Amino acid sequence: MTENTEATGGPERRVRVVLVDDHRMFRTGVQAEIGRTEETGVEVVGEAADVDQAVTVITATRPEVVLLDVHLPGGGGVEVLRRCAPMMGAVENPVRFLALSVSDAAEDVIGVIRGGARGYVTKTITGTDLVDSVFRVQDGDAVFSPRLAGFVLDAFASTDAPPVDEDMDRLTQREREVLRLIARGYAYKEIAKQLFISVKTVESHVSAVLRKLQLSNRHELTRWATARRLV
Amino acid sequence: MPAATTRAPSSHAPDPEEPAPRKLYRSADGRMLGGVARGLAGHLGLPVAWVRFVFLGLFFADGLGALLYAVFWIVVPLGVGGVGGVDRSLFETAPDGRRRLRKPDTGQVFALLALLVGAVVFVGNVDMGSKADRYVWPALLIGAGSVLVWRQADNARRAQWIEVGRRRRVLHLARGLAGVALVGLGLAAFMVVRGSAAQLGTALTAAIAVLTGIALLAGPYLVRMTQDLSEERLMRIRAQERAEVAAHVHDSVLHTLTLIQRNADDGGEVRRLARAQERELRNWLYNPEGTGKEEAEEPSSLAEAVKRAAAEVEDKHGVPLEVVVVGDCPLDEKLAAQMQAAREAMVNAAKYGGEGGAVQVFAEVEGRTVFVSVRDRGPGFDLDAVPDDRMGVRESIIGRMQRNGGTARLRSVPGGGTEVELEMERASE
């Protein structure tokens, strides 16, 4: 993708990042791609290869963003999220998680998002896009890959049927529109241009979707997952 | 034993890929007693009623039918299927289970002897007038008891294969206890009848002492043996799984790696191979069915069709296509036309817009409308500037959609990529 890091990125901002992945080669690759602090503003302050290590390193370094692999020895990314929950909810410098996985299977994606990750990108992502995503997550916004947007649309599509849904379980027309454009491969700023709204508004819509996904009726999601033989 | 080695004289020919002779199994489905008659009927291709009738007829010939039935019951292992369910034999999926079942264990042989003794006594005494009661009834009790316990064992074994009957555990226990009680009662009755009731206490003590001794000696050994057995089975399952993974990796991954080594200079070809391999592996790893290989027949649903088309285009042009499908529905004629248009759009995107990165394909089923978007980030183009004789976009995409009652929109920003939007109403059912 030819997208630049534009206003959200840039060397004048700094973000401290921990890499959690059980493949050393991959960690090295990501480090080489985004860890050139002078250029990207990303500073990799720690690495971990399994759940226990990850919790230790994250507690010790208190990074702003954790790039988290979904499949990890010791319980997977979901377990890391569970054990780091207090740090996620902290008022001062909360730790935010961005899932970075080779798997784009629905159960993995939905699992870590429900666990509290602020976004999900697959390992095919380019370096610049990853840097961009890290900064966005640091700002508290959600980063959705097209595929993730597709899963979310799918999940909420089946919850439309029962008439007595709480508002929380439903996506507004606008949120749905935004998600659909993400699923079609649009970048946030392209969506903003298309819908005549600001990028900030797009990001707040996406964050709202993420919040709804985490809070939404467990029952519905279970049913959705069961219907697709995911659980 | 003759029954166990009976070859297949039946109308069902053995499977061509499995030349092993068809074995006789008792049927666990819809059986009345041991499933012998049903199993035999299935094996011979006869109606069950006939077999049952023959057994019944033989029974009146000095109880020969009962004897025969008992022998079959002991010797023939239990299977799933029988009449009407021949193909559902469980032993293809659990080949190790078969080998274990084929050996009649010693307990069963002892039980057979007991039953034989009972039957002989029964036959010998049945017309002996007043004396009959003294032996016949205890023998019947014992027979009934053993039948209960045996069927119980069958059911337990069956429940091991197919995970059923957990909620019926209490019932099973009750049945087992009832069987034991019946046998005990019968044996006690024998003793009473034969006037040895006076020594019952001593005999019982001796019996218990002997049994305890045997249990102490053989118990740990038996426990150990069952543990070893289950462990071995686990190892075998693991080994099988590993072999399957290895086979798959060998078939596809190593093969692809070799091709990549050979084509190392051709970047496009390497990318194409890697993408195809990634997709196949991903399919294999994350799909519930785990079938990444057989894609022979036509797709029947929209999601499948979109993914298939994207995969083919990806393979052909070496450009990655990212597919997102929301919802699904069966394919009809109009949707098939839409799929062809979408495929054409994908080919165009891969050909002319592939340099800008992955092509995004999005398909959504919403109510009666099916929406497909194909988007690339290539240089884009001006539709009006395309000469009239180039029919790709006009005919294959826009024209095809219109002919089938749908719409196609083409949005292209020079320098900002191209997006093709296809919308189609589903045919009403």
Short mmCIF file of N, CA, C and O in Angstrom, two decimals, chain A residues 1-2 71 102-105 107-108 124 146-147 149-151 153-154 157 176 180 182-187 190 194 228-229, chain B residues 275 278 282 286 288-289 307 322-328 356-358 360-362 364 366 371 373 375 377 411 416 419 421:
data_model
loop_
_atom_site.label_atom_id
_atom_site.label_comp_id
_atom_site.label_asym_id
_atom_site.label_seq_id
_atom_site.Cartn_x
_atom_site.Cartn_y
_atom_site.Cartn_z
N MET A 1 0.84 -1.19 0.00
CA MET A 1 0.00 0.00 0.00
C MET A 1 0.88 1.24 0.00
O MET A 1 1.93 1.29 0.62
N THR A 2 0.40 2.24 -0.70
CA THR A 2 1.23 3.43 -0.90
C THR A 2 0.98 4.50 0.14
O THR A 2 1.46 5.61 0.02
N HIS A 71 -1.05 -16.83 18.62
CA HIS A 71 -0.67 -18.19 19.03
C HIS A 71 0.67 -18.15 19.73
O HIS A 71 1.70 -17.88 19.12
N VAL A 102 -0.54 -14.29 12.00
CA VAL A 102 -0.58 -14.87 10.66
C VAL A 102 -1.96 -15.49 10.41
O VAL A 102 -2.41 -15.64 9.29
N SER A 103 -2.63 -15.82 11.52
CA SER A 103 -3.95 -16.45 11.37
C SER A 103 -5.01 -15.37 11.23
O SER A 103 -5.04 -14.42 11.99
N ASP A 104 -5.87 -15.54 10.24
CA ASP A 104 -7.02 -14.64 10.22
C ASP A 104 -8.29 -15.46 10.36
O ASP A 104 -9.32 -15.14 9.80
N ALA A 105 -8.21 -16.52 11.16
CA ALA A 105 -9.40 -17.32 11.44
C ALA A 105 -10.27 -16.54 12.42
O ALA A 105 -9.77 -15.87 13.32
N GLU A 107 -12.16 -17.25 14.92
CA GLU A 107 -12.15 -17.44 16.37
C GLU A 107 -10.95 -16.77 17.01
O GLU A 107 -11.05 -16.26 18.12
N ASP A 108 -9.82 -16.72 16.32
CA ASP A 108 -8.65 -16.04 16.86
C ASP A 108 -8.91 -14.55 16.94
O ASP A 108 -8.62 -13.91 17.95
N THR A 124 0.82 -9.92 6.96
CA THR A 124 1.15 -9.48 5.60
C THR A 124 1.21 -7.96 5.50
O THR A 124 1.51 -7.43 4.45
N PRO A 146 -9.30 -5.25 6.94
CA PRO A 146 -10.54 -5.52 6.19
C PRO A 146 -11.21 -6.82 6.64
O PRO A 146 -12.42 -6.88 6.79
N ARG A 147 -10.39 -7.82 6.90
CA ARG A 147 -10.95 -9.11 7.27
C ARG A 147 -11.65 -9.04 8.62
O ARG A 147 -12.71 -9.64 8.80
N ALA A 149 -13.00 -6.41 9.88
CA ALA A 149 -14.25 -5.69 9.66
C ALA A 149 -15.32 -6.64 9.12
O ALA A 149 -16.48 -6.57 9.53
N GLY A 150 -14.89 -7.54 8.24
CA GLY A 150 -15.84 -8.52 7.70
C GLY A 150 -16.41 -9.41 8.78
O GLY A 150 -17.62 -9.64 8.85
N PHE A 151 -15.54 -9.88 9.69
CA PHE A 151 -16.01 -10.74 10.78
C PHE A 151 -17.02 -10.01 11.65
O PHE A 151 -18.03 -10.56 12.08
N LEU A 153 -18.90 -7.39 10.90
CA LEU A 153 -20.17 -7.23 10.17
C LEU A 153 -20.99 -8.51 10.23
O LEU A 153 -22.19 -8.50 10.49
N ASP A 154 -20.29 -9.59 10.02
CA ASP A 154 -20.94 -10.89 10.04
C ASP A 154 -21.54 -11.17 11.40
O ASP A 154 -22.67 -11.64 11.53
N ALA A 157 -24.47 -8.89 11.97
CA ALA A 157 -25.58 -9.10 11.03
C ALA A 157 -26.58 -10.09 11.61
O ALA A 157 -27.79 -9.92 11.50
N ARG A 176 -21.87 0.82 10.51
CA ARG A 176 -21.92 -0.25 9.52
C ARG A 176 -21.29 0.18 8.20
O ARG A 176 -20.53 -0.56 7.57
N ARG A 180 -18.04 -1.36 6.46
CA ARG A 180 -18.14 -1.92 5.12
C ARG A 180 -17.02 -1.37 4.24
O ARG A 180 -16.43 -2.10 3.45
N ILE A 182 -14.15 -0.30 5.33
CA ILE A 182 -12.89 -0.91 5.76
C ILE A 182 -12.75 -2.29 5.13
O ILE A 182 -11.70 -2.66 4.61
N ALA A 183 -13.87 -3.02 5.15
CA ALA A 183 -13.84 -4.37 4.58
C ALA A 183 -13.54 -4.32 3.09
O ALA A 183 -13.00 -5.27 2.53
N ARG A 184 -13.90 -3.23 2.46
CA ARG A 184 -13.64 -3.12 1.03
C ARG A 184 -12.22 -2.64 0.75
O ARG A 184 -11.84 -2.48 -0.40
N GLY A 185 -11.46 -2.42 1.79
CA GLY A 185 -10.06 -2.11 1.60
C GLY A 185 -9.72 -0.63 1.64
O GLY A 185 -8.63 -0.23 1.25
N TYR A 186 -10.63 0.21 2.11
CA TYR A 186 -10.35 1.64 2.17
C TYR A 186 -9.52 1.95 3.41
O TYR A 186 -9.71 1.35 4.47
N ALA A 187 -8.62 2.91 3.27
CA ALA A 187 -7.91 3.42 4.43
C ALA A 187 -8.81 4.41 5.16
O ALA A 187 -9.77 4.94 4.57
N GLU A 190 -9.40 7.64 3.40
CA GLU A 190 -10.24 7.50 2.20
C GLU A 190 -11.71 7.40 2.60
O GLU A 190 -12.59 7.94 1.91
N GLN A 194 -14.74 9.84 1.50
CA GLN A 194 -15.94 9.27 0.87
C GLN A 194 -17.22 9.67 1.60
O GLN A 194 -18.24 9.93 1.00
N ARG A 228 -21.14 -21.30 13.04
CA ARG A 228 -20.05 -21.47 12.09
C ARG A 228 -19.07 -22.54 12.55
O ARG A 228 -17.97 -22.65 12.04
N ARG A 229 -19.48 -23.28 13.53
CA ARG A 229 -18.67 -24.38 14.07
C ARG A 229 -17.30 -23.89 14.51
O ARG A 229 -16.28 -24.51 14.22
N ARG B 275 2.08 -17.58 -2.48
CA ARG B 275 0.70 -17.24 -2.14
C ARG B 275 -0.21 -18.46 -2.23
O ARG B 275 -1.03 -18.71 -1.34
N GLU B 278 0.51 -20.65 0.68
CA GLU B 278 0.00 -20.07 1.92
C GLU B 278 -1.50 -20.30 2.03
O GLU B 278 -2.01 -20.71 3.07
N ARG B 282 -3.23 -22.52 4.88
CA ARG B 282 -4.15 -21.83 5.76
C ARG B 282 -5.51 -22.54 5.78
O ARG B 282 -6.09 -22.79 6.83
N TYR B 286 -6.85 -24.09 9.26
CA TYR B 286 -7.89 -23.39 10.00
C TYR B 286 -9.29 -23.80 9.63
O TYR B 286 -10.23 -23.45 10.30
N PRO B 288 -12.50 -26.10 9.49
CA PRO B 288 -12.95 -27.19 10.35
C PRO B 288 -12.84 -28.55 9.68
O PRO B 288 -12.48 -29.53 10.33
N GLU B 289 -13.10 -28.61 8.38
CA GLU B 289 -13.03 -29.91 7.71
C GLU B 289 -11.60 -30.31 7.41
O GLU B 289 -11.31 -31.48 7.22
N LYS B 307 -14.41 -17.11 -3.17
CA LYS B 307 -13.06 -17.52 -2.74
C LYS B 307 -12.37 -18.31 -3.84
O LYS B 307 -11.17 -18.14 -4.09
N GLU B 322 -7.14 -10.20 -1.37
CA GLU B 322 -7.67 -10.38 -0.02
C GLU B 322 -9.18 -10.43 -0.10
O GLU B 322 -9.82 -9.51 -0.58
N VAL B 323 -9.72 -11.54 0.36
CA VAL B 323 -11.16 -11.76 0.21
C VAL B 323 -11.86 -11.63 1.55
O VAL B 323 -11.43 -12.22 2.54
N VAL B 324 -12.90 -10.84 1.59
CA VAL B 324 -13.75 -10.75 2.77
C VAL B 324 -15.18 -11.05 2.34
O VAL B 324 -15.67 -10.42 1.41
N VAL B 325 -15.77 -12.04 2.96
CA VAL B 325 -17.15 -12.37 2.62
C VAL B 325 -18.01 -12.24 3.86
O VAL B 325 -17.69 -12.80 4.90
N VAL B 326 -19.09 -11.50 3.76
CA VAL B 326 -20.02 -11.35 4.86
C VAL B 326 -21.33 -12.02 4.46
O VAL B 326 -21.92 -11.64 3.46
N GLY B 327 -21.74 -12.99 5.24
CA GLY B 327 -22.97 -13.72 4.92
C GLY B 327 -22.72 -14.69 3.78
O GLY B 327 -21.65 -14.72 3.18
N ASP B 328 -23.72 -15.48 3.52
CA ASP B 328 -23.59 -16.47 2.45
C ASP B 328 -24.98 -16.84 1.95
O ASP B 328 -25.98 -16.66 2.66
N GLY B 356 -0.04 -1.95 -7.07
CA GLY B 356 -0.32 -1.12 -5.90
C GLY B 356 -0.54 -1.92 -4.63
O GLY B 356 -0.87 -1.35 -3.60
N GLY B 357 -0.37 -3.21 -4.68
CA GLY B 357 -0.58 -4.02 -3.48
C GLY B 357 -1.71 -4.99 -3.70
O GLY B 357 -2.13 -5.23 -4.82
N ALA B 358 -2.19 -5.56 -2.60
CA ALA B 358 -3.20 -6.60 -2.71
C ALA B 358 -4.49 -6.03 -3.28
O ALA B 358 -4.82 -4.87 -3.06
N GLN B 360 -8.42 -5.98 -3.13
CA GLN B 360 -9.42 -6.26 -2.10
C GLN B 360 -10.72 -6.71 -2.74
O GLN B 360 -11.26 -6.02 -3.60
N VAL B 361 -11.19 -7.86 -2.31
CA VAL B 361 -12.47 -8.36 -2.80
C VAL B 361 -13.42 -8.44 -1.61
O VAL B 361 -13.08 -9.02 -0.59
N PHE B 362 -14.56 -7.82 -1.75
CA PHE B 362 -15.53 -7.81 -0.66
C PHE B 362 -16.88 -8.25 -1.20
O PHE B 362 -17.35 -7.74 -2.22
N GLU B 364 -20.91 -9.22 0.04
CA GLU B 364 -21.83 -9.20 1.16
C GLU B 364 -23.22 -9.62 0.70
O GLU B 364 -23.71 -9.16 -0.33
N GLU B 366 -26.89 -9.23 1.83
CA GLU B 366 -27.70 -8.49 2.79
C GLU B 366 -29.14 -8.58 2.33
O GLU B 366 -29.52 -7.95 1.34
N PHE B 371 -23.90 -7.97 -2.90
CA PHE B 371 -23.02 -6.89 -3.31
C PHE B 371 -21.60 -7.40 -3.37
O PHE B 371 -21.14 -8.10 -2.46
N SER B 373 -17.62 -6.09 -4.32
CA SER B 373 -16.75 -5.00 -4.73
C SER B 373 -15.34 -5.54 -4.94
O SER B 373 -14.85 -6.36 -4.17
N ARG B 375 -11.50 -4.10 -5.66
CA ARG B 375 -10.81 -2.83 -5.58
C ARG B 375 -9.31 -3.03 -5.67
O ARG B 375 -8.74 -3.89 -5.00
N ARG B 377 -5.41 -0.83 -6.07
CA ARG B 377 -4.79 0.46 -5.82
C ARG B 377 -3.78 0.79 -6.91
O ARG B 377 -2.73 1.37 -6.66
N ARG B 411 -15.71 2.81 -10.55
CA ARG B 411 -15.18 4.07 -10.06
C ARG B 411 -13.67 4.02 -10.21
O ARG B 411 -13.04 3.10 -9.70
N GLY B 416 -5.50 6.69 -8.12
CA GLY B 416 -6.05 6.30 -6.82
C GLY B 416 -6.71 4.94 -6.83
O GLY B 416 -7.45 4.60 -5.91
N GLU B 419 -12.29 0.77 -8.49
CA GLU B 419 -13.19 -0.11 -7.76
C GLU B 419 -14.37 -0.46 -8.65
O GLU B 419 -14.97 0.41 -9.28
N GLU B 421 -18.08 -2.11 -8.50
CA GLU B 421 -19.14 -2.52 -7.58
C GLU B 421 -20.23 -3.24 -8.36
O GLU B 421 -20.76 -2.70 -9.33
#
